[in-house]
Amino acid sequence: LADDATVKKDVTLILDVSGSLTPTDLANVKTSANDFVADLLPITDTLRIYEFASRSETRLVGRYAASGAAGSFAWTPPPNPDLDAIDGGSNSTALFHAVRTAILEDPEGDDIIVLFSDGRENSSPEGAREEALDLIRDKKTVVFSVGFGSVDSDEMRALSSPFGRFLGVRPSLVGLFDEVAREISSVYTLVYD
């Protein structure tokens, strides 16, 4: 093993903010996302956050770097104000477009993707599904996905294969990413000379 075998993770959080979420639902998603990024801080090097509804509403919310030492980690800049400022979107769900965009905009290509959706794909361009799935396989991207509401479980499962895991359709948006945080904590990278 290399002398320093500690490798922190790069994580991308992709949030469906489509109009099928009520204002209360969206508030719960944002609270859960804030809790999640706090849980990730000690084990993560970088964080990117995307929001999506339609294709034109898919955007990078921000990039954040973890700094500090045990007991005093912090995000620079803090992602909480950006998460809190997220508004709801249209009734479109460009799920595959959002995943494809996040992977293509990752310069290093080694992220763990955490994907939340509450609806069925209905507005990605033709071919986006196949392209997103090919990118996941080619770049060996780990995708942990979690659903709510009328999400298409089969599509979420497809996005999480073969390297990640679909964590199911949740009955509540409170604590939405708790299991995902535990899963990411159990992913190890072996570094050797």
mmCIF file of N, CA and C in Angstrom, residues 20 93 117-121 147-153 156 169-170:
data_model
loop_
_atom_site.group_PDB
_atom_site.id
_atom_site.type_symbol
_atom_site.label_atom_id
_atom_site.label_comp_id
_atom_site.label_asym_id
_atom_site.label_seq_id
_atom_site.Cartn_x
_atom_site.Cartn_y
_atom_site.Cartn_z
ATOM 1 N N SER A 20 -43.753 18.803 -9.260
ATOM 2 C CA SER A 20 -44.541 17.805 -8.524
ATOM 3 C C SER A 20 -44.245 17.841 -7.030
ATOM 4 N N THR A 93 -39.389 16.662 -16.052
ATOM 5 C CA THR A 93 -38.356 15.899 -15.356
ATOM 6 C C THR A 93 -37.360 15.374 -16.393
ATOM 7 N N SER A 117 -34.910 11.879 -7.264
ATOM 8 C CA SER A 117 -35.985 12.254 -8.171
ATOM 9 C C SER A 117 -37.320 11.836 -7.579
ATOM 10 N N ASP A 118 -38.354 12.605 -7.931
ATOM 11 C CA ASP A 118 -39.690 12.258 -7.431
ATOM 12 C C ASP A 118 -40.672 12.052 -8.570
ATOM 13 N N GLY A 119 -40.173 11.979 -9.793
ATOM 14 C CA GLY A 119 -41.094 11.827 -10.915
ATOM 15 C C GLY A 119 -40.487 11.022 -12.042
ATOM 16 N N ARG A 120 -41.282 10.808 -13.054
ATOM 17 C CA ARG A 120 -40.854 10.009 -14.200
ATOM 18 C C ARG A 120 -40.229 10.911 -15.267
ATOM 19 N N GLU A 121 -39.205 10.381 -15.901
ATOM 20 C CA GLU A 121 -38.561 11.068 -17.023
ATOM 21 C C GLU A 121 -39.599 11.472 -18.056
ATOM 22 N N GLY A 147 -35.619 7.614 -4.495
ATOM 23 C CA GLY A 147 -36.808 8.171 -5.106
ATOM 24 C C GLY A 147 -37.881 8.527 -4.099
ATOM 25 N N PHE A 148 -38.876 9.230 -4.611
ATOM 26 C CA PHE A 148 -40.031 9.630 -3.808
ATOM 27 C C PHE A 148 -41.203 9.793 -4.770
ATOM 28 N N GLY A 149 -42.400 9.580 -4.297
ATOM 29 C CA GLY A 149 -43.583 9.819 -5.129
ATOM 30 C C GLY A 149 -43.698 8.834 -6.272
ATOM 31 N N SER A 150 -43.929 9.366 -7.476
ATOM 32 C CA SER A 150 -44.199 8.511 -8.639
ATOM 33 C C SER A 150 -42.955 8.246 -9.472
ATOM 34 N N VAL A 151 -41.797 8.219 -8.831
ATOM 35 C CA VAL A 151 -40.547 7.969 -9.542
ATOM 36 C C VAL A 151 -40.583 6.594 -10.224
ATOM 37 N N ASP A 152 -39.886 6.476 -11.345
ATOM 38 C CA ASP A 152 -39.779 5.205 -12.061
ATOM 39 C C ASP A 152 -38.631 4.405 -11.445
ATOM 40 N N SER A 153 -38.959 3.421 -10.644
ATOM 41 C CA SER A 153 -37.949 2.631 -9.931
ATOM 42 C C SER A 153 -37.002 1.919 -10.888
ATOM 43 N N MET A 156 -34.394 4.416 -12.153
ATOM 44 C CA MET A 156 -33.447 4.746 -11.086
ATOM 45 C C MET A 156 -32.494 3.576 -10.852
ATOM 46 N N VAL A 169 -37.734 3.748 -2.994
ATOM 47 C CA VAL A 169 -38.661 4.882 -2.976
ATOM 48 C C VAL A 169 -39.004 5.150 -1.525
ATOM 49 N N ARG A 170 -38.708 6.344 -1.069
ATOM 50 C CA ARG A 170 -38.874 6.695 0.333
ATOM 51 C C ARG A 170 -40.305 7.137 0.640
#
